[in-house]
Amino acid sequence: MIDSHSHIYCDAFDEDREAVVERARKAGVRHIILPNENLASVPRLAAMRERYPDYVSMTLGLHPEDVHDDYLDVLDQMRPMLDEYPVVAIGEIGIDLYWDKTWREQQSHALDIQLHWCHERDLPFIIHCRDGLDDILQVIDHLDCPVPRGVFHSFTGTPDDVKRIRERGDFYFGVNGIVTFKKSTVPELLPVIGLDRLLLETDSPYLSPVPNRGKRNESSNIPHINNFIAKALDVTPEEVSAATDRNVSALFGISPA
Ligand SMILES: [Zn+2]
């Protein structure tokens, strides 16, 4: 099992990060991908990557909620870091209009710029999308370079959204603890997405799966998500972990020992 989206570099884990990584290993999590948020988070990811070079991978990108009037300057500063750090993806990038639509145009522009980084570096993207799918698909449809491969993380759309996304390219879908919540619509999406397009993620420290809902989330919760998906799809937990491991390797080009 691989946690394809985990913010265990953030300050919520400053007191016990070593123990969190140890618990993840013991739970059978073979690798963790750390998605970046902004300029300030880069040294945190880099430090974790140095501490656990075989166990964690890092990405670079500007989170849509961190896109403000200085975004072009921020992206100018971030871009040379692609030569400095061993990144496996551009992320997390995307559109989030849930709380605030002020930066809608800027979010689209930042996404377009960073999708070009994917193309130039042959890297996949990690997309964060909240109330932003139409805007994201519009950016993808107007890209003046080939559409890169990538994952829509924490995916909670409709079956039709899955189709609209898949029509446009080599895309995967990240499923986290939301799938285990009562009244979640994600279980019915699973057969539409298919095991060959699914990635496991926690999105720690948020969205802890049942039976740990409400607590701080951490990567060791991945088996709860894996087992829930197996039951929902009527396959074995081993089949889900094998398929999602394969998908991570195919998308990010990493094959943990
Ligand atoms: Zn995230």
PDB file of C-alpha atoms and ligand atoms in Angstrom:
ATOM      1  CA  MET A   1       0.000   0.000   0.000  1.00  0.00           C
ATOM      2  CA  ILE A   2       1.185   3.499  -0.813  1.00  0.00           C
ATOM      3  CA  ASP A   3      -0.109   6.756   0.645  1.00  0.00           C
ATOM      4  CA  SER A   4      -0.164   8.921  -2.479  1.00  0.00           C
ATOM      5  CA  HIS A   5      -1.131  12.138  -0.653  1.00  0.00           C
ATOM      6  CA  SER A   6      -0.031  12.949   2.880  1.00  0.00           C
ATOM      7  CA  HIS A   7       0.951  16.215   4.587  1.00  0.00           C
ATOM      8  CA  ILE A   8       2.853  14.583   7.468  1.00  0.00           C
ATOM      9  CA  TYR A   9       5.578  17.206   6.965  1.00  0.00           C
ATOM     10  CA  CYS A  10       3.232  19.875   8.414  1.00  0.00           C
ATOM     11  CA  ASP A  11       3.411  21.243  11.963  1.00  0.00           C
ATOM     12  CA  ALA A  12       0.608  18.980  13.208  1.00  0.00           C
ATOM     13  CA  PHE A  13       3.295  16.248  13.255  1.00  0.00           C
ATOM     14  CA  ASP A  14       6.236  18.220  14.674  1.00  0.00           C
ATOM     15  CA  GLU A  15       5.982  16.448  18.042  1.00  0.00           C
ATOM     16  CA  ASP A  16       5.920  12.834  16.864  1.00  0.00           C
ATOM     17  CA  ARG A  17       6.885  12.608  13.168  1.00  0.00           C
ATOM     18  CA  GLU A  18       9.307   9.704  13.722  1.00  0.00           C
ATOM     19  CA  ALA A  19       6.588   7.663  15.462  1.00  0.00           C
ATOM     20  CA  VAL A  20       4.092   8.511  12.698  1.00  0.00           C
ATOM     21  CA  VAL A  21       6.471   7.171  10.042  1.00  0.00           C
ATOM     22  CA  GLU A  22       7.170   4.075  12.147  1.00  0.00           C
ATOM     23  CA  ARG A  23       3.438   3.380  12.555  1.00  0.00           C
ATOM     24  CA  ALA A  24       2.936   3.760   8.795  1.00  0.00           C
ATOM     25  CA  ARG A  25       5.698   1.210   8.089  1.00  0.00           C
ATOM     26  CA  LYS A  26       4.226  -1.220  10.617  1.00  0.00           C
ATOM     27  CA  ALA A  27       0.776  -0.797   9.058  1.00  0.00           C
ATOM     28  CA  GLY A  28       2.190  -1.969   5.715  1.00  0.00           C
ATOM     29  CA  VAL A  29       2.489   1.411   4.009  1.00  0.00           C
ATOM     30  CA  ARG A  30       5.487   1.021   1.689  1.00  0.00           C
ATOM     31  CA  HIS A  31       5.856   4.607   0.513  1.00  0.00           C
ATOM     32  CA  ILE A  32       4.428   8.092   1.095  1.00  0.00           C
ATOM     33  CA  ILE A  33       4.122  10.953  -1.396  1.00  0.00           C
ATOM     34  CA  LEU A  34       4.288  14.449   0.107  1.00  0.00           C
ATOM     35  CA  PRO A  35       2.392  17.079  -1.940  1.00  0.00           C
ATOM     36  CA  ASN A  36       3.700  20.637  -1.630  1.00  0.00           C
ATOM     37  CA  GLU A  37       1.557  23.668  -0.736  1.00  0.00           C
ATOM     38  CA  ASN A  38       3.594  26.869  -1.092  1.00  0.00           C
ATOM     39  CA  LEU A  39       7.126  28.314  -0.793  1.00  0.00           C
ATOM     40  CA  ALA A  40       7.179  27.989   3.001  1.00  0.00           C
ATOM     41  CA  SER A  41       6.442  24.265   2.950  1.00  0.00           C
ATOM     42  CA  VAL A  42       9.275  23.347   0.537  1.00  0.00           C
ATOM     43  CA  PRO A  43      12.014  23.110   3.232  1.00  0.00           C
ATOM     44  CA  ARG A  44       9.725  20.869   5.308  1.00  0.00           C
ATOM     45  CA  LEU A  45       9.232  18.416   2.438  1.00  0.00           C
ATOM     46  CA  ALA A  46      12.923  18.549   1.569  1.00  0.00           C
ATOM     47  CA  ALA A  47      13.903  17.777   5.171  1.00  0.00           C
ATOM     48  CA  MET A  48      11.606  14.740   5.287  1.00  0.00           C
ATOM     49  CA  ARG A  49      12.857  13.545   1.948  1.00  0.00           C
ATOM     50  CA  GLU A  50      16.445  13.782   3.251  1.00  0.00           C
ATOM     51  CA  ARG A  51      15.551  11.960   6.471  1.00  0.00           C
ATOM     52  CA  TYR A  52      13.662   9.142   4.679  1.00  0.00           C
ATOM     53  CA  PRO A  53      15.098   9.104   1.130  1.00  0.00           C
ATOM     54  CA  ASP A  54      13.678   5.668   0.220  1.00  0.00           C
ATOM     55  CA  TYR A  55      10.386   6.032   2.030  1.00  0.00           C
ATOM     56  CA  VAL A  56       8.999   9.435   1.007  1.00  0.00           C
ATOM     57  CA  SER A  57       8.839  11.331  -2.291  1.00  0.00           C
ATOM     58  CA  MET A  58       8.281  15.049  -2.682  1.00  0.00           C
ATOM     59  CA  THR A  59       6.508  17.252  -5.193  1.00  0.00           C
ATOM     60  CA  LEU A  60       6.596  20.963  -5.999  1.00  0.00           C
ATOM     61  CA  GLY A  61       3.668  23.191  -6.827  1.00  0.00           C
ATOM     62  CA  LEU A  62       1.489  26.017  -5.575  1.00  0.00           C
ATOM     63  CA  HIS A  63      -1.794  25.013  -3.904  1.00  0.00           C
ATOM     64  CA  PRO A  64      -4.810  26.882  -5.350  1.00  0.00           C
ATOM     65  CA  GLU A  65      -5.727  28.247  -1.897  1.00  0.00           C
ATOM     66  CA  ASP A  66      -2.248  29.844  -1.796  1.00  0.00           C
ATOM     67  CA  VAL A  67      -2.738  31.667  -5.122  1.00  0.00           C
ATOM     68  CA  HIS A  68      -2.958  35.390  -4.338  1.00  0.00           C
ATOM     69  CA  ASP A  69      -1.855  38.599  -6.069  1.00  0.00           C
ATOM     70  CA  ASP A  70       1.842  37.620  -5.832  1.00  0.00           C
ATOM     71  CA  TYR A  71       1.391  34.224  -7.536  1.00  0.00           C
ATOM     72  CA  LEU A  72       3.536  35.014 -10.594  1.00  0.00           C
ATOM     73  CA  ASP A  73       6.429  36.002  -8.362  1.00  0.00           C
ATOM     74  CA  VAL A  74       5.939  32.869  -6.231  1.00  0.00           C
ATOM     75  CA  LEU A  75       5.922  30.636  -9.309  1.00  0.00           C
ATOM     76  CA  ASP A  76       9.091  32.372 -10.573  1.00  0.00           C
ATOM     77  CA  GLN A  77      10.785  31.500  -7.296  1.00  0.00           C
ATOM     78  CA  MET A  78       9.512  27.931  -7.279  1.00  0.00           C
ATOM     79  CA  ARG A  79      10.393  26.997 -10.820  1.00  0.00           C
ATOM     80  CA  PRO A  80      14.211  26.819 -10.375  1.00  0.00           C
ATOM     81  CA  MET A  81      13.606  24.530  -7.381  1.00  0.00           C
ATOM     82  CA  LEU A  82      12.607  21.844  -9.905  1.00  0.00           C
ATOM     83  CA  ASP A  83      16.358  21.557 -10.639  1.00  0.00           C
ATOM     84  CA  GLU A  84      17.241  21.544  -6.963  1.00  0.00           C
ATOM     85  CA  TYR A  85      14.972  18.800  -5.617  1.00  0.00           C
ATOM     86  CA  PRO A  86      14.151  15.252  -6.777  1.00  0.00           C
ATOM     87  CA  VAL A  87      10.433  15.782  -7.409  1.00  0.00           C
ATOM     88  CA  VAL A  88       8.055  13.069  -8.644  1.00  0.00           C
ATOM     89  CA  ALA A  89       5.125  15.353  -9.540  1.00  0.00           C
ATOM     90  CA  ILE A  90       3.857  18.917  -9.795  1.00  0.00           C
ATOM     91  CA  GLY A  91       1.349  19.443  -7.007  1.00  0.00           C
ATOM     92  CA  GLU A  92      -0.754  20.150  -5.453  1.00  0.00           C
ATOM     93  CA  ILE A  93      -2.195  22.453  -8.072  1.00  0.00           C
ATOM     94  CA  GLY A  94      -5.741  23.125  -9.237  1.00  0.00           C
ATOM     95  CA  ILE A  95      -8.816  25.188  -8.466  1.00  0.00           C
ATOM     96  CA  ASP A  96     -10.619  25.728  -5.154  1.00  0.00           C
ATOM     97  CA  LEU A  97     -13.647  28.043  -5.241  1.00  0.00           C
ATOM     98  CA  TYR A  98     -15.333  26.607  -2.138  1.00  0.00           C
ATOM     99  CA  TRP A  99     -14.675  29.456   0.325  1.00  0.00           C
ATOM    100  CA  ASP A 100     -13.530  32.220  -1.951  1.00  0.00           C
ATOM    101  CA  LYS A 101     -13.857  33.020  -5.653  1.00  0.00           C
ATOM    102  CA  THR A 102     -11.660  36.161  -5.520  1.00  0.00           C
ATOM    103  CA  TRP A 103      -8.668  34.519  -7.200  1.00  0.00           C
ATOM    104  CA  ARG A 104     -10.554  32.444  -9.737  1.00  0.00           C
ATOM    105  CA  GLU A 105      -8.754  33.775 -12.848  1.00  0.00           C
ATOM    106  CA  GLN A 106      -5.376  33.715 -11.130  1.00  0.00           C
ATOM    107  CA  GLN A 107      -5.944  30.102 -10.025  1.00  0.00           C
ATOM    108  CA  SER A 108      -6.640  29.121 -13.647  1.00  0.00           C
ATOM    109  CA  HIS A 109      -3.526  30.936 -14.857  1.00  0.00           C
ATOM    110  CA  ALA A 110      -1.355  29.356 -12.136  1.00  0.00           C
ATOM    111  CA  LEU A 111      -2.726  25.940 -13.104  1.00  0.00           C
ATOM    112  CA  ASP A 112      -1.949  26.546 -16.782  1.00  0.00           C
ATOM    113  CA  ILE A 113       1.626  27.590 -15.972  1.00  0.00           C
ATOM    114  CA  GLN A 114       2.209  24.553 -13.765  1.00  0.00           C
ATOM    115  CA  LEU A 115       0.703  22.121 -16.285  1.00  0.00           C
ATOM    116  CA  HIS A 116       3.375  23.421 -18.649  1.00  0.00           C
ATOM    117  CA  TRP A 117       5.987  22.528 -16.019  1.00  0.00           C
ATOM    118  CA  CYS A 118       4.595  18.966 -16.113  1.00  0.00           C
ATOM    119  CA  HIS A 119       4.987  18.862 -19.871  1.00  0.00           C
ATOM    120  CA  GLU A 120       8.491  20.339 -19.865  1.00  0.00           C
ATOM    121  CA  ARG A 121       9.734  17.972 -17.129  1.00  0.00           C
ATOM    122  CA  ASP A 122       7.661  14.934 -18.137  1.00  0.00           C
ATOM    123  CA  LEU A 123       6.110  14.910 -14.655  1.00  0.00           C
ATOM    124  CA  PRO A 124       2.549  14.014 -13.609  1.00  0.00           C
ATOM    125  CA  PHE A 125       0.297  16.485 -11.788  1.00  0.00           C
ATOM    126  CA  ILE A 126      -1.556  16.163  -8.494  1.00  0.00           C
ATOM    127  CA  ILE A 127      -4.784  18.134  -8.823  1.00  0.00           C
ATOM    128  CA  HIS A 128      -6.771  19.590  -5.938  1.00  0.00           C
ATOM    129  CA  CYS A 129     -10.305  20.376  -7.071  1.00  0.00           C
ATOM    130  CA  ARG A 130     -13.084  21.829  -4.926  1.00  0.00           C
ATOM    131  CA  ASP A 131     -16.006  23.376  -6.782  1.00  0.00           C
ATOM    132  CA  GLY A 132     -13.546  23.831  -9.627  1.00  0.00           C
ATOM    133  CA  LEU A 133     -13.960  20.995 -12.117  1.00  0.00           C
ATOM    134  CA  ASP A 134     -15.441  23.117 -14.931  1.00  0.00           C
ATOM    135  CA  ASP A 135     -12.613  25.639 -14.576  1.00  0.00           C
ATOM    136  CA  ILE A 136      -9.958  22.881 -14.491  1.00  0.00           C
ATOM    137  CA  LEU A 137     -11.336  21.150 -17.579  1.00  0.00           C
ATOM    138  CA  GLN A 138     -11.419  24.496 -19.368  1.00  0.00           C
ATOM    139  CA  VAL A 139      -7.717  25.032 -18.598  1.00  0.00           C
ATOM    140  CA  ILE A 140      -6.943  21.499 -19.803  1.00  0.00           C
ATOM    141  CA  ASP A 141      -8.991  21.996 -22.983  1.00  0.00           C
ATOM    142  CA  HIS A 142      -7.134  25.217 -23.805  1.00  0.00           C
ATOM    143  CA  LEU A 143      -3.612  23.955 -23.040  1.00  0.00           C
ATOM    144  CA  ASP A 144      -1.208  24.783 -25.861  1.00  0.00           C
ATOM    145  CA  CYS A 145       0.940  21.733 -25.052  1.00  0.00           C
ATOM    146  CA  PRO A 146       0.105  18.005 -24.837  1.00  0.00           C
ATOM    147  CA  VAL A 147      -2.055  17.176 -21.808  1.00  0.00           C
ATOM    148  CA  PRO A 148       0.156  15.711 -19.044  1.00  0.00           C
ATOM    149  CA  ARG A 149      -0.815  12.628 -17.008  1.00  0.00           C
ATOM    150  CA  GLY A 150      -1.967  13.036 -13.416  1.00  0.00           C
ATOM    151  CA  VAL A 151      -4.258  12.345 -10.493  1.00  0.00           C
ATOM    152  CA  PHE A 152      -7.379  14.121  -9.252  1.00  0.00           C
ATOM    153  CA  HIS A 153      -6.792  13.760  -5.532  1.00  0.00           C
ATOM    154  CA  SER A 154      -9.517  13.430  -2.864  1.00  0.00           C
ATOM    155  CA  PHE A 155     -11.993  12.818  -5.640  1.00  0.00           C
ATOM    156  CA  THR A 156     -15.676  13.213  -4.747  1.00  0.00           C
ATOM    157  CA  GLY A 157     -17.387  14.054  -8.036  1.00  0.00           C
ATOM    158  CA  THR A 158     -20.178  12.282  -9.895  1.00  0.00           C
ATOM    159  CA  PRO A 159     -19.935   9.270 -12.235  1.00  0.00           C
ATOM    160  CA  ASP A 160     -20.361  11.752 -15.085  1.00  0.00           C
ATOM    161  CA  ASP A 161     -17.401  13.783 -13.759  1.00  0.00           C
ATOM    162  CA  VAL A 162     -15.278  10.615 -13.877  1.00  0.00           C
ATOM    163  CA  LYS A 163     -16.195  10.203 -17.543  1.00  0.00           C
ATOM    164  CA  ARG A 164     -15.543  13.874 -18.384  1.00  0.00           C
ATOM    165  CA  ILE A 165     -12.116  13.623 -16.780  1.00  0.00           C
ATOM    166  CA  ARG A 166     -11.171  10.274 -18.324  1.00  0.00           C
ATOM    167  CA  GLU A 167     -12.158  11.505 -21.814  1.00  0.00           C
ATOM    168  CA  ARG A 168      -9.402  14.073 -21.549  1.00  0.00           C
ATOM    169  CA  GLY A 169      -6.392  11.974 -20.751  1.00  0.00           C
ATOM    170  CA  ASP A 170      -4.329   9.522 -18.734  1.00  0.00           C
ATOM    171  CA  PHE A 171      -5.826  10.405 -15.365  1.00  0.00           C
ATOM    172  CA  TYR A 172      -6.170   8.663 -12.003  1.00  0.00           C
ATOM    173  CA  PHE A 173      -8.399   9.309  -8.974  1.00  0.00           C
ATOM    174  CA  GLY A 174      -7.233   9.540  -5.358  1.00  0.00           C
ATOM    175  CA  VAL A 175      -9.601   8.071  -2.756  1.00  0.00           C
ATOM    176  CA  ASN A 176      -9.219   8.773   0.960  1.00  0.00           C
ATOM    177  CA  GLY A 177     -11.161   8.445   4.240  1.00  0.00           C
ATOM    178  CA  ILE A 178     -14.210  10.200   2.747  1.00  0.00           C
ATOM    179  CA  VAL A 179     -15.090   6.843   1.155  1.00  0.00           C
ATOM    180  CA  THR A 180     -15.717   5.413   4.645  1.00  0.00           C
ATOM    181  CA  PHE A 181     -18.026   8.209   5.824  1.00  0.00           C
ATOM    182  CA  LYS A 182     -21.744   7.602   6.247  1.00  0.00           C
ATOM    183  CA  LYS A 183     -23.712   9.045   3.298  1.00  0.00           C
ATOM    184  CA  SER A 184     -20.520   9.260   1.225  1.00  0.00           C
ATOM    185  CA  THR A 185     -21.153   9.083  -2.520  1.00  0.00           C
ATOM    186  CA  VAL A 186     -17.606   7.870  -3.198  1.00  0.00           C
ATOM    187  CA  PRO A 187     -18.385   4.112  -2.813  1.00  0.00           C
ATOM    188  CA  GLU A 188     -20.686   4.209  -5.843  1.00  0.00           C
ATOM    189  CA  LEU A 189     -17.939   5.923  -7.851  1.00  0.00           C
ATOM    190  CA  LEU A 190     -15.472   3.090  -7.259  1.00  0.00           C
ATOM    191  CA  PRO A 191     -16.770   0.754 -10.000  1.00  0.00           C
ATOM    192  CA  VAL A 192     -16.935   3.697 -12.413  1.00  0.00           C
ATOM    193  CA  ILE A 193     -13.333   4.671 -11.649  1.00  0.00           C
ATOM    194  CA  GLY A 194     -12.129   1.054 -11.725  1.00  0.00           C
ATOM    195  CA  LEU A 195      -9.227  -0.531  -9.839  1.00  0.00           C
ATOM    196  CA  ASP A 196      -6.851   0.318 -12.671  1.00  0.00           C
ATOM    197  CA  ARG A 197      -7.401   4.083 -12.121  1.00  0.00           C
ATOM    198  CA  LEU A 198      -7.486   4.213  -8.328  1.00  0.00           C
ATOM    199  CA  LEU A 199      -4.876   5.585  -5.895  1.00  0.00           C
ATOM    200  CA  LEU A 200      -4.963   5.286  -2.104  1.00  0.00           C
ATOM    201  CA  GLU A 201      -4.351   8.433  -0.063  1.00  0.00           C
ATOM    202  CA  THR A 202      -4.958   9.752   3.447  1.00  0.00           C
ATOM    203  CA  ASP A 203      -4.667  13.552   2.912  1.00  0.00           C
ATOM    204  CA  SER A 204      -3.273  13.600   6.484  1.00  0.00           C
ATOM    205  CA  PRO A 205      -3.818  15.381   8.830  1.00  0.00           C
ATOM    206  CA  TYR A 206      -7.422  15.739   7.572  1.00  0.00           C
ATOM    207  CA  LEU A 207     -10.238  13.315   6.684  1.00  0.00           C
ATOM    208  CA  SER A 208      -9.385  10.446   9.014  1.00  0.00           C
ATOM    209  CA  PRO A 209     -11.270   7.309   7.927  1.00  0.00           C
ATOM    210  CA  VAL A 210     -13.760   5.409  10.068  1.00  0.00           C
ATOM    211  CA  PRO A 211     -13.054   4.113  12.764  1.00  0.00           C
ATOM    212  CA  ASN A 212     -10.726   7.057  13.484  1.00  0.00           C
ATOM    213  CA  ARG A 213     -12.952   9.783  12.066  1.00  0.00           C
ATOM    214  CA  GLY A 214     -12.476  13.141  13.812  1.00  0.00           C
ATOM    215  CA  LYS A 215      -8.950  12.346  15.017  1.00  0.00           C
ATOM    216  CA  ARG A 216      -5.749  13.612  13.408  1.00  0.00           C
ATOM    217  CA  ASN A 217      -5.232  11.527  10.291  1.00  0.00           C
ATOM    218  CA  GLU A 218      -1.924   9.818   9.541  1.00  0.00           C
ATOM    219  CA  SER A 219      -0.552   7.465   6.896  1.00  0.00           C
ATOM    220  CA  SER A 220      -0.991   4.359   9.079  1.00  0.00           C
ATOM    221  CA  ASN A 221      -4.749   4.691   8.405  1.00  0.00           C
ATOM    222  CA  ILE A 222      -4.264   3.579   4.785  1.00  0.00           C
ATOM    223  CA  PRO A 223      -5.313  -0.062   5.516  1.00  0.00           C
ATOM    224  CA  HIS A 224      -8.772   1.137   6.664  1.00  0.00           C
ATOM    225  CA  ILE A 225      -9.272   2.813   3.290  1.00  0.00           C
ATOM    226  CA  ASN A 226      -7.802  -0.142   1.384  1.00  0.00           C
ATOM    227  CA  ASN A 227     -10.069  -2.633   3.194  1.00  0.00           C
ATOM    228  CA  PHE A 228     -13.178  -0.495   2.753  1.00  0.00           C
ATOM    229  CA  ILE A 229     -12.570  -0.254  -1.003  1.00  0.00           C
ATOM    230  CA  ALA A 230     -12.024  -4.029  -1.197  1.00  0.00           C
ATOM    231  CA  LYS A 231     -15.399  -4.689   0.465  1.00  0.00           C
ATOM    232  CA  ALA A 232     -17.174  -2.131  -1.709  1.00  0.00           C
ATOM    233  CA  LEU A 233     -15.764  -3.674  -4.886  1.00  0.00           C
ATOM    234  CA  ASP A 234     -16.117  -7.261  -3.621  1.00  0.00           C
ATOM    235  CA  VAL A 235     -12.432  -8.060  -4.152  1.00  0.00           C
ATOM    236  CA  THR A 236      -9.670  -8.971  -1.675  1.00  0.00           C
ATOM    237  CA  PRO A 237      -7.663  -6.273   0.155  1.00  0.00           C
ATOM    238  CA  GLU A 238      -4.566  -7.717  -1.545  1.00  0.00           C
ATOM    239  CA  GLU A 239      -6.081  -7.039  -4.967  1.00  0.00           C
ATOM    240  CA  VAL A 240      -6.712  -3.405  -4.060  1.00  0.00           C
ATOM    241  CA  SER A 241      -3.200  -2.860  -2.691  1.00  0.00           C
ATOM    242  CA  ALA A 242      -1.588  -4.605  -5.673  1.00  0.00           C
ATOM    243  CA  ALA A 243      -3.601  -2.570  -8.195  1.00  0.00           C
ATOM    244  CA  THR A 244      -3.073   0.770  -6.446  1.00  0.00           C
ATOM    245  CA  ASP A 245       0.677   0.061  -6.021  1.00  0.00           C
ATOM    246  CA  ARG A 246       0.880  -0.629  -9.753  1.00  0.00           C
ATOM    247  CA  ASN A 247      -0.979   2.609 -10.505  1.00  0.00           C
ATOM    248  CA  VAL A 248       1.428   4.650  -8.367  1.00  0.00           C
ATOM    249  CA  SER A 249       4.383   3.090 -10.194  1.00  0.00           C
ATOM    250  CA  ALA A 250       2.822   3.786 -13.578  1.00  0.00           C
ATOM    251  CA  LEU A 251       1.912   7.380 -12.765  1.00  0.00           C
ATOM    252  CA  PHE A 252       4.869   8.600 -10.676  1.00  0.00           C
ATOM    253  CA  GLY A 253       7.573   6.223 -11.943  1.00  0.00           C
ATOM    254  CA  ILE A 254       8.485   5.073  -8.439  1.00  0.00           C
ATOM    255  CA  SER A 255       8.639   1.427  -7.409  1.00  0.00           C
ATOM    256  CA  PRO A 256       9.342   1.153  -3.687  1.00  0.00           C
ATOM    257  CA  ALA A 257      11.213  -1.951  -2.453  1.00  0.00           C
TER     258      ALA A 257
HETATM  259 ZN    ZN B   1      -3.472  17.898   0.083  1.00  0.00          ZN
END
